[in-house]
Coordinates of C-alpha atoms in Angstrom, one line a residue:
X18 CA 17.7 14.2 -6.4
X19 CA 15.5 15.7 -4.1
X20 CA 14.9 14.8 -0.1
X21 CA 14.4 11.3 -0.3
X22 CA 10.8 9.5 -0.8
X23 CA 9.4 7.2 1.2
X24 CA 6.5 4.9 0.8
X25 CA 4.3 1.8 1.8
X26 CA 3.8 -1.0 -1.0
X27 CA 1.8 -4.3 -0.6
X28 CA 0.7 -6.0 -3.5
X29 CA -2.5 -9.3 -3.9
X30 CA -4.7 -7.9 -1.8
X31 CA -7.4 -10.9 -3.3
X32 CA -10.1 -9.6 -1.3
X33 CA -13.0 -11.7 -1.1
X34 CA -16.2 -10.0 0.2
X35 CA -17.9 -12.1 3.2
X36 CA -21.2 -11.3 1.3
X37 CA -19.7 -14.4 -1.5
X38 CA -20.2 -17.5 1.3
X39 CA -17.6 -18.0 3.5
X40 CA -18.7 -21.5 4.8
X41 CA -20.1 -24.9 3.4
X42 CA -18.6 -28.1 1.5
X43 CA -17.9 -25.5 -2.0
X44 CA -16.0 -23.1 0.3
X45 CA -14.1 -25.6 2.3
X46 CA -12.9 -27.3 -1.0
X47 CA -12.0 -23.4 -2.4
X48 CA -10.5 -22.7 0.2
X49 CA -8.1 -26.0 0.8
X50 CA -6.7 -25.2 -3.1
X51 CA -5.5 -21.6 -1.9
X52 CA -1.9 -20.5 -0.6
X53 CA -3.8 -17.6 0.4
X54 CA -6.9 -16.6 2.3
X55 CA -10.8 -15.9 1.9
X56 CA -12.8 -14.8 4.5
X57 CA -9.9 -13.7 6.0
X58 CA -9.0 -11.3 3.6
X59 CA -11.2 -8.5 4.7
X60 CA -9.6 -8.4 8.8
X61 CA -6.2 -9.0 7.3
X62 CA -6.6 -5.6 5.2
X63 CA -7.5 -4.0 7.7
X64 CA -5.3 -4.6 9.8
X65 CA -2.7 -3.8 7.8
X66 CA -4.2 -0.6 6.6
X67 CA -4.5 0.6 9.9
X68 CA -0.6 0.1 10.4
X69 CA -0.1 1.8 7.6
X70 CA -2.5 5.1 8.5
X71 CA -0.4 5.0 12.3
X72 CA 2.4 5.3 10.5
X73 CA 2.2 9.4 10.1
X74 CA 5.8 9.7 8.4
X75 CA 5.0 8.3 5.4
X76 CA 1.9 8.9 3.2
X77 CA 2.2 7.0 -0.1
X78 CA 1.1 3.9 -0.2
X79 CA 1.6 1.5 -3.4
X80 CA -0.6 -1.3 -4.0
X81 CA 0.7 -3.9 -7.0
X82 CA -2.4 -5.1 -8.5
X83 CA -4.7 -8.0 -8.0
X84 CA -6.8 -6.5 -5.6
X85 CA -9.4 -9.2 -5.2
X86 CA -9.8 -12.7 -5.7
X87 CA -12.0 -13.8 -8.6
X88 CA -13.1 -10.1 -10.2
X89 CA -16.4 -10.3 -8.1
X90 CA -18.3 -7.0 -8.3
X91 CA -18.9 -8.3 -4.9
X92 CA -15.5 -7.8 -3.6
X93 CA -14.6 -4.5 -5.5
X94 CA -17.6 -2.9 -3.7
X95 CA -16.5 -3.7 -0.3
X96 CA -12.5 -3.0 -0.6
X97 CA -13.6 0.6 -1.8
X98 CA -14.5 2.0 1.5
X99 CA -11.3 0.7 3.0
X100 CA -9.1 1.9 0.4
X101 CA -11.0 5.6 1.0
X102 CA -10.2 4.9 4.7
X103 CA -6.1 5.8 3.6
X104 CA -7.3 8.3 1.9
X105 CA -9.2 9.9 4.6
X106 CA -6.3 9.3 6.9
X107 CA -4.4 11.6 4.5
X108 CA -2.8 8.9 2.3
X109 CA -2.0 9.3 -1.5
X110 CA -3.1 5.9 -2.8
X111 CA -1.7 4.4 -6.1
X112 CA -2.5 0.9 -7.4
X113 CA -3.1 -1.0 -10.4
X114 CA -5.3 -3.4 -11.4
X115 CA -4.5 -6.8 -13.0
X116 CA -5.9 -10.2 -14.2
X117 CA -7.7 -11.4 -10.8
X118 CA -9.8 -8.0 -11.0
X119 CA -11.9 -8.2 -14.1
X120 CA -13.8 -11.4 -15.6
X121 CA -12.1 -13.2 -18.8
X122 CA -11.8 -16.2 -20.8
X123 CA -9.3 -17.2 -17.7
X124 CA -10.8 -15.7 -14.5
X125 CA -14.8 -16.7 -13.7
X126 CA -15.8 -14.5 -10.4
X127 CA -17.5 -16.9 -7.9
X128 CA -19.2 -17.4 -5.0
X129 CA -20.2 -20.4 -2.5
X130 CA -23.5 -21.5 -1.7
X131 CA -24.0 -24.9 0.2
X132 CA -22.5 -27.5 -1.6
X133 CA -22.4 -25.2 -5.0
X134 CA -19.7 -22.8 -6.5
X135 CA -21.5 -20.3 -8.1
X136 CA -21.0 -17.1 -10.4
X137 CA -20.9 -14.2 -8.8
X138 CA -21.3 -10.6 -10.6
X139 CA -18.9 -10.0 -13.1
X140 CA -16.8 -6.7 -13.0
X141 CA -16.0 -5.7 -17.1
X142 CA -12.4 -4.3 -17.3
X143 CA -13.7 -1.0 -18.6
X144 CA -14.9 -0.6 -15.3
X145 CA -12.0 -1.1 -13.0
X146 CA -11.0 2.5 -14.7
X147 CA -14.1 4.2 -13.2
X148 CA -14.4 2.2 -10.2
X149 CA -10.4 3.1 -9.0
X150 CA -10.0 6.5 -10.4
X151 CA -9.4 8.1 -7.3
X152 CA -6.6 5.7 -6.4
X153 CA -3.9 7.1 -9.0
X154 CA -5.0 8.3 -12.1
X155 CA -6.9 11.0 -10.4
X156 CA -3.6 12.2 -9.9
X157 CA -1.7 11.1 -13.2
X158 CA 0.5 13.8 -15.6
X159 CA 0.2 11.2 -17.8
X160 CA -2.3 8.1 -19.3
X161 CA -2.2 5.2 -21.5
X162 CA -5.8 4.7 -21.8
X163 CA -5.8 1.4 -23.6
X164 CA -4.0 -0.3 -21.4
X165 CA -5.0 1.7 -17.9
X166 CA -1.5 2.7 -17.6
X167 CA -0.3 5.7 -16.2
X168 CA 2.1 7.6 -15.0
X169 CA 2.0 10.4 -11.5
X170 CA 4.5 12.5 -9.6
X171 CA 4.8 11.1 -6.3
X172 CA 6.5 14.1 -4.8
X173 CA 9.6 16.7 -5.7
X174 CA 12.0 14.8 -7.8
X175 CA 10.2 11.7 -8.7
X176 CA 7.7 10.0 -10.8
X177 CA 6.7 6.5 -10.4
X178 CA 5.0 4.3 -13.7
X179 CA 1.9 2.5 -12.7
X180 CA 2.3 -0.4 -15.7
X181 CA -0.5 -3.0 -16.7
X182 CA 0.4 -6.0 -18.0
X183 CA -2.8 -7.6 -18.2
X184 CA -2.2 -8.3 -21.7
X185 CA -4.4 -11.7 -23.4
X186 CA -4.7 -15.1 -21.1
X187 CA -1.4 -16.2 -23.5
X188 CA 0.5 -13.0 -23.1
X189 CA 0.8 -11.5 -19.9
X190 CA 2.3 -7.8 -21.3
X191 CA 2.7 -4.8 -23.4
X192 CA 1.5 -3.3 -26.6
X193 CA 3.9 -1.2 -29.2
X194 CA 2.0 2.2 -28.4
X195 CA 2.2 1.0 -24.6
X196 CA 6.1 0.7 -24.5
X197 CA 6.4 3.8 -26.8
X198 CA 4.2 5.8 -24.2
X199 CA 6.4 4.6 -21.3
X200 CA 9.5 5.3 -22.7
X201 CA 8.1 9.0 -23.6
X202 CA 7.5 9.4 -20.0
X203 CA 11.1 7.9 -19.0
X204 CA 12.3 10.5 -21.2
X205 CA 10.6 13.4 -19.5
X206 CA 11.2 12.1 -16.6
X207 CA 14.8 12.7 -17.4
X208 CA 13.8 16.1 -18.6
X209 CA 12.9 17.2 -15.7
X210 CA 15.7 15.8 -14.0
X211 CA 13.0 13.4 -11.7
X212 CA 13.8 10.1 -10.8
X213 CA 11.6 7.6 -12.4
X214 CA 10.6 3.6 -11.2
X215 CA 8.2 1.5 -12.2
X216 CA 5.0 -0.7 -10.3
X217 CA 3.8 -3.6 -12.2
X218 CA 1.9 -7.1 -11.5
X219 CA 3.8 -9.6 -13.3
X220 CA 7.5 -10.3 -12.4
X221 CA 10.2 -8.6 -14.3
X222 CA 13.1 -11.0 -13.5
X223 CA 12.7 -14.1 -12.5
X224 CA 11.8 -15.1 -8.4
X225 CA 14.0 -18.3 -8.4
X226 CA 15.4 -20.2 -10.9
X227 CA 12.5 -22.9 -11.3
X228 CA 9.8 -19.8 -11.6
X229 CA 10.7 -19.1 -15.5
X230 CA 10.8 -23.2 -16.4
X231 CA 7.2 -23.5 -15.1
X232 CA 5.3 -20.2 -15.2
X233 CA 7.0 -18.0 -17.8
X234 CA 3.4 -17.2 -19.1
X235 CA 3.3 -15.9 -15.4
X236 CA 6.1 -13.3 -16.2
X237 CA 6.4 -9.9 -18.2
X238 CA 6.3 -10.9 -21.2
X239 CA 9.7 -10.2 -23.4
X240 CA 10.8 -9.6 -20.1
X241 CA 14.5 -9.8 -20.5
X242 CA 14.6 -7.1 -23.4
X243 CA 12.3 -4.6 -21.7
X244 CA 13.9 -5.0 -18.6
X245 CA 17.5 -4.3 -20.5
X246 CA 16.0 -1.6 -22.3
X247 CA 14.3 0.4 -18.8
X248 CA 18.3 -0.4 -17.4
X249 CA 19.8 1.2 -20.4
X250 CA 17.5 4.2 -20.1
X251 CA 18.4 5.0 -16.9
X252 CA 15.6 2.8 -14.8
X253 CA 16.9 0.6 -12.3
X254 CA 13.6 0.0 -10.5
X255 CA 10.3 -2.4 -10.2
X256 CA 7.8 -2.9 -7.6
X257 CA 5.9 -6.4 -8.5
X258 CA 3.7 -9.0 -7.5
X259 CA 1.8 -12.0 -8.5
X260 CA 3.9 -14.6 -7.5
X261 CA 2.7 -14.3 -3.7
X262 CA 6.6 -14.3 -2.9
X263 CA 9.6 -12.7 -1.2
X264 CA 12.2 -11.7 -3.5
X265 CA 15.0 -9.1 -4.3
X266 CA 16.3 -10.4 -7.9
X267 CA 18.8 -7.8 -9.9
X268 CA 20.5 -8.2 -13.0
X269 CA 23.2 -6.1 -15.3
X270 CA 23.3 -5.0 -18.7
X271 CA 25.9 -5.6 -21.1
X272 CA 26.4 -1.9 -20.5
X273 CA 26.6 -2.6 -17.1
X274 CA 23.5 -0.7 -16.1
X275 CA 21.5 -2.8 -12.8
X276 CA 18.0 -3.3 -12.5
X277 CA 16.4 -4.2 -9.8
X278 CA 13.0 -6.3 -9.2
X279 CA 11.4 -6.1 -5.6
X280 CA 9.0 -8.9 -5.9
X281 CA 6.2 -9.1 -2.8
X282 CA 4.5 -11.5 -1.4
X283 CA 0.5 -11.8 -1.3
X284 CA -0.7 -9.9 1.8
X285 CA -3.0 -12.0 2.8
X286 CA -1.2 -15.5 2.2
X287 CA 2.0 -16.5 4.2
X288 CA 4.2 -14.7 4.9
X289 CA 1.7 -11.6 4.3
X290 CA 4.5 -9.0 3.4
X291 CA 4.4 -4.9 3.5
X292 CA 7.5 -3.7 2.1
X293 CA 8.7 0.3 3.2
X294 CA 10.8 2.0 1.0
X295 CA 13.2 4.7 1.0
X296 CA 14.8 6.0 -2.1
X297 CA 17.8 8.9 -1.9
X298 CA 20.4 9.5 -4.6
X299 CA 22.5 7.1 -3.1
X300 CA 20.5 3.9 -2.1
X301 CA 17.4 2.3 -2.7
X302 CA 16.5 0.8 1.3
X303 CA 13.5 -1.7 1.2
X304 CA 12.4 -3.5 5.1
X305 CA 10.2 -5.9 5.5
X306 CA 7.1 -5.5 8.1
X307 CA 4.4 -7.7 9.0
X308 CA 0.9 -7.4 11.1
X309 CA 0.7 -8.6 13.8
X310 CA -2.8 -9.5 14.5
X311 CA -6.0 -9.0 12.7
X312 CA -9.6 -9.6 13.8
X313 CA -10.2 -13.2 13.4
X314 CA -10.4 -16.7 15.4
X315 CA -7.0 -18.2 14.8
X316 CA -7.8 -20.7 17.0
X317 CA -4.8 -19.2 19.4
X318 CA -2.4 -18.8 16.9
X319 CA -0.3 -16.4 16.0
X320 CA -0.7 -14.6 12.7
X321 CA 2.4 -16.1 11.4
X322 CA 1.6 -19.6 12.5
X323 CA -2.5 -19.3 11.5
X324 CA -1.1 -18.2 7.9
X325 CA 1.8 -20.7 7.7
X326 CA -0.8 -23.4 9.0
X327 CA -3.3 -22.8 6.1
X328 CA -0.3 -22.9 3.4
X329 CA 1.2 -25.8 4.5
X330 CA -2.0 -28.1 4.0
X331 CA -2.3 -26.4 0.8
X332 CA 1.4 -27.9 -0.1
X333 CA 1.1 -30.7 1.7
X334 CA -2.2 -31.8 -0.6
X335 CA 0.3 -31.1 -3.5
X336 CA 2.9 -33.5 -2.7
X337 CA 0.7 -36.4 -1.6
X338 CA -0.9 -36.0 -5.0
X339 CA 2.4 -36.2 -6.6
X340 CA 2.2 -39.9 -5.4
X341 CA -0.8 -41.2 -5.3
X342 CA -3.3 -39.0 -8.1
X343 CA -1.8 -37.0 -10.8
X344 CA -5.1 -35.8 -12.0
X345 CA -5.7 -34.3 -8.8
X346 CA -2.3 -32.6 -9.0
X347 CA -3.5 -31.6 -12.5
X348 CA -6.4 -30.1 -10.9
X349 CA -4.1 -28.1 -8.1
X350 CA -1.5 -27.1 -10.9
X351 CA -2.9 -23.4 -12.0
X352 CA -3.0 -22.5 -7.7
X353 CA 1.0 -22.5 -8.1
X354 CA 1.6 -21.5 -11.6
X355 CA 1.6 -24.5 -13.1
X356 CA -0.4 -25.9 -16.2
X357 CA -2.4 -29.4 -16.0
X358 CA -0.7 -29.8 -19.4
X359 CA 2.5 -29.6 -17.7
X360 CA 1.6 -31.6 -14.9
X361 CA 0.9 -34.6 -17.6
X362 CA 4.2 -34.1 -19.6
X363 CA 6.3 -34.6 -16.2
X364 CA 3.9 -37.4 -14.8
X365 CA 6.4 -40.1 -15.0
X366 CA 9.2 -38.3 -12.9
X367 CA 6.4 -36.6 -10.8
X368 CA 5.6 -39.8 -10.0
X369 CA 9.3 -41.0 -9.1
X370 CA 9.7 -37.8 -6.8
X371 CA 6.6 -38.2 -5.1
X372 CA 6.5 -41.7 -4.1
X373 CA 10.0 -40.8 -2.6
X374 CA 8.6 -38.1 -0.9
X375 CA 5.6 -39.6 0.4
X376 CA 7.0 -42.5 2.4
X377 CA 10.9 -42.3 3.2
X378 CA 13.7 -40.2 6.0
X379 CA 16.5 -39.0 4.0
X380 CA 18.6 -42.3 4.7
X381 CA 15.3 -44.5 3.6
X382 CA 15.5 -42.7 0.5
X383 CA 19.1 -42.8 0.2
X384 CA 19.2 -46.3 0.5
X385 CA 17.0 -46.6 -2.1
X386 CA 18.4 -44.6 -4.6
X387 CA 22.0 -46.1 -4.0
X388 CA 23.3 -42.8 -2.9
X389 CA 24.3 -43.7 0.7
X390 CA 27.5 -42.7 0.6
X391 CA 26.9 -39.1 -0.1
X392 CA 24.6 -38.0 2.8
X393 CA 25.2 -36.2 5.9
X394 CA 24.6 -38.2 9.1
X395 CA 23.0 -34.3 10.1
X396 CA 20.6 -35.1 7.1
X397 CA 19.8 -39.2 7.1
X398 CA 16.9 -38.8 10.1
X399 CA 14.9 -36.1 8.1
X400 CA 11.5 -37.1 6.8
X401 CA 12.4 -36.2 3.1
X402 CA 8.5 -34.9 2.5
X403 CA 9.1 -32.4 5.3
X404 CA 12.1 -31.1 3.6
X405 CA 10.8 -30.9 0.2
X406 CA 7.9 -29.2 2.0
X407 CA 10.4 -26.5 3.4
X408 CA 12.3 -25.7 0.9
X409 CA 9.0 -24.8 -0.6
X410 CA 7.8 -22.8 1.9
X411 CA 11.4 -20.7 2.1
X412 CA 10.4 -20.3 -2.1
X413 CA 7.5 -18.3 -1.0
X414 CA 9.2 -16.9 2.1
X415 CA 12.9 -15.9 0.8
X416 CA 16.0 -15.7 1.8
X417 CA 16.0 -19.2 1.2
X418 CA 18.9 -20.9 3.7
X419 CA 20.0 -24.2 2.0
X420 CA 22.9 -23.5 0.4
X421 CA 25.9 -25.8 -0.8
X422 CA 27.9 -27.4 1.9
X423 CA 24.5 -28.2 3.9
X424 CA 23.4 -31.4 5.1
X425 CA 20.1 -30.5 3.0
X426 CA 21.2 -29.2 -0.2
X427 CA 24.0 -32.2 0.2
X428 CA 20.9 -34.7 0.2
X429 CA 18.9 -33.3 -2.4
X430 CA 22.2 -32.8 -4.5
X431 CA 22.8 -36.3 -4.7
X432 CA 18.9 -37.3 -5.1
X433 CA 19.2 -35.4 -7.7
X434 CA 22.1 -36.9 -9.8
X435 CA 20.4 -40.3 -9.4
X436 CA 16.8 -39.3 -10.6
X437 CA 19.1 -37.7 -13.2
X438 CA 20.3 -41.3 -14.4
X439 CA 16.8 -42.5 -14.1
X440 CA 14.8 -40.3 -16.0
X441 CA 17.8 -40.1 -18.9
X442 CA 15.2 -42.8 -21.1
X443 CA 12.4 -40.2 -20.7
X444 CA 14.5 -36.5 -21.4
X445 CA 15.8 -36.8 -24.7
X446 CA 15.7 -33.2 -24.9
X447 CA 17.4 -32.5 -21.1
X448 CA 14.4 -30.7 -19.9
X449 CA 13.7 -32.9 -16.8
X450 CA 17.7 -32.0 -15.9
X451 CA 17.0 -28.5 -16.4
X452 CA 14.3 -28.5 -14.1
X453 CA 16.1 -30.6 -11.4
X454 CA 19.4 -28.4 -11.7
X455 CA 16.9 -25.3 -10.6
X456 CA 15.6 -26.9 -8.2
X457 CA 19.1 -27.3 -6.7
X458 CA 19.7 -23.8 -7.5
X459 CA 16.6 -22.4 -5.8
X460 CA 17.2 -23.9 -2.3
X461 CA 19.5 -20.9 -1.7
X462 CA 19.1 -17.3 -2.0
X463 CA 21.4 -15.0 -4.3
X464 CA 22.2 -11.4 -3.5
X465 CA 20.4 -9.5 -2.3
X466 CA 18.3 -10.4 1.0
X467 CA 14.8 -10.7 0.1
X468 CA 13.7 -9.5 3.4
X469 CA 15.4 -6.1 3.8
X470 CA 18.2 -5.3 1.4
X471 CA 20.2 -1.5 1.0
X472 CA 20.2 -1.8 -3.0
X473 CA 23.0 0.8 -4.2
X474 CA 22.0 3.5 -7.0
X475 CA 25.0 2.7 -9.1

């Protein structure tokens, strides 16, 4: 391999042009159903594209799709001139595009007037080719025209595949003449004896555990056989996005061949991520960086509290309405990869959880459920809402620290086993235990660190 390459990826930038409406009763109801930001968007890009052009060691920067919020011609017109800002500053720029970028049967680009959410002006796919071109395929050996994939030589020894996945609404993915034209350029890759990797929007391998059971559609589809087959080829590698969180995930062939999926999380939504990479023939070394400020009134708070803040009344919304109105959760379900179909199916445990949630401490709860006897005295004063509430924000933050043998994993393990019994009547076919056996299993991280992990070449 060559000198080793080094780059800057982020990934959901979501932008959302101030031009749109960025006050009002239709905004302020937007914007309470959003993990991430609005009129935000444009200072926290900013921001973070000014760390990036300070940074004069590096000058790749990878951006992973979704680049603004609802496909608004609006927003596309005013992220252009910052994008050509890294360009000016001497940065190669490549990015994808993906399904927040163009309008469809599933994604209506909007705007806020008064009291009113209105359309806004549509951007057709086609276009996003025309618009971007000098953001990576100006610079690509290769092109998959059909699905506005294609493939560039990042420097001396290695070539990186920009992949879209936008697929249909149903199938997030790629065609037969797509993954024949990748593989073509994996193999001349090889060739040439570069180092190939992959960018793509959709996860590749799963975030956590409870990710696939509720928002497989979300996923590459086939994911598991492409993923085996890029491993057996010799590629180990994908940037991703979409899921708005922080993880590392990595799995092995039956030939024994790793792949790994460095999944980021939105930047401008909690914990507003910018991974930098270094790849030698030894190790691939991702860190973890954040901004630290951005030019807007936090009302004194840091970035990391403003962000967290706006998140949390986001989840917080969620699990009240798991209580008290499933059709409002039903309405909330699609702003965390969840169908209102879904919602419906589940309502009768939903229910169970939430109005446990809603109004006990641990020991309340405990009590309740007749599992006393198997909680922590650490664990028995926690309001069981705030830890249901953490243990979702550490989903979207990583590293997640609750693992067996902790008060809090103890607690929810034996919540667990009981709603287990109780639901039995309703889960003839052992979804609802699937589903409460990941949750379990996704209050703790597995190898590697989300955060900043040294991911070996072999």
């Amino acid at each position: 391999m060559a000198d080793p390459l080094k780059f800057y990826l982020i990934t959901d930038l979501h932008h959302y042009a101030p031009s749109l409406g960025t006050s009002g009763k239709a905004y302020e109801k937007w914007n309470n159903k959003e993990q991430k930001c609005l009129a935000e968007t444009g200072a926290i890009i900013d921001a973070a594209f000014s760390k990036l052009i300070a940074d004069k060691d590096i000058d790749i920067v990878l951006i992973a799709g979704d680049l603004t919020s609802t496909g608004a011609m609006e927003s596309h017109l005013d992220l252009l001139p910052k994008l050509q800002s890294l360009r000016d500053a001497g940065k190669q720029v490549y990015l994808i595009t993906a399904t927040h970028d163009f309008i469809s049967s599933e994604m209506e680009p909007l705007r806020c007037e008064g009291d009113e959410i209105l359309p806004a002006t549509p951007t057709p796919r086609p276009k996003l080719r025309e618009l971007y071109a000098d953001f990576g395929w100006d610079r690509a050996v290769s092109e998959h025209k059909e699905s506005f994939s294609y493939c560039v030589k990042l420097k001396k020894g290695f070539r990186l595949l920009c992949m879209n996945d936008d697929g249909t609404p149903e199938r997030h993915g790629y065609t037969e003449s797509q993954i024949e034209w990748m593989f073509s350029q994996i193999e001349e890759a090889k060739k040439n004896g570069d180092y190939i990797f992959v960018m793509n929007h959709h996860p590749c391998l799963p975030p956590n555990p409870i990710y696939p059971l509720f928002s497989k559609r979300d996923m590459l589809a086939d994911y598991d056989e492409i993923t085996t087959r890029l491993a057996d080829s010799g590629v180990n590698l994908v940037f991703t996005g979409h899921t708005h969180m922080q993880n590392i995930a990595v799995k092995r062939t039956e030939k024994g061949n790793a792949f790994y999926d460095v999944n980021t999380s939105s930047l401008v939504g909690y914990p507003t991520a910018i991974r930098k990479v270094t790849i030698d023939d030894e190790k691939i070394d991702v860190r973890t960086e954040q901004i630290d400020d951005f030019d807007f009134d936090r009302n004194g708070l840091s970035v990391n509290d403003y962000l967290k803040n706006h998140f949390t009344f986001f989840l917080n919304d969620i699990i009240s309405s798991t209580a008290y109105d499933i059709d409002h959760l039903a309405d909330l379900a699609p702003s965390f990869s969840m169908t209102a179909e879904t919602v419906y199916k589940l309502k009768v445990p939903l229910k169970i959880i939430g109005t446990l949630l809603n109004n006990r401490t641990v020991g309340a709860a405990a009590k309740y459920l007749g599992v006393s006897g198997k909680i922590d005295d650490r664990a028995r004063g926690i309001v069981l809402k705030d830890l249901v509430l953490q243990i979702m924000i550490n989903l979207y933050h990583g590293d997640e620290p609750f693992y067996p043998g902790s008060p809090e994993y103890g607690a929810m393990n034996a919540f667990m086993g009981r709603i287990k019994k109780l639901v039995r009547p309703f889960d003839k076919d052992g979804k609802i235990k699937g589903i409460l056996d990941a949750v379990l299993s996704s209050m703790y991280d597995a190898p590697p660190e989300d955060w900043n992990a040294v991911l070996p070449q072999k």
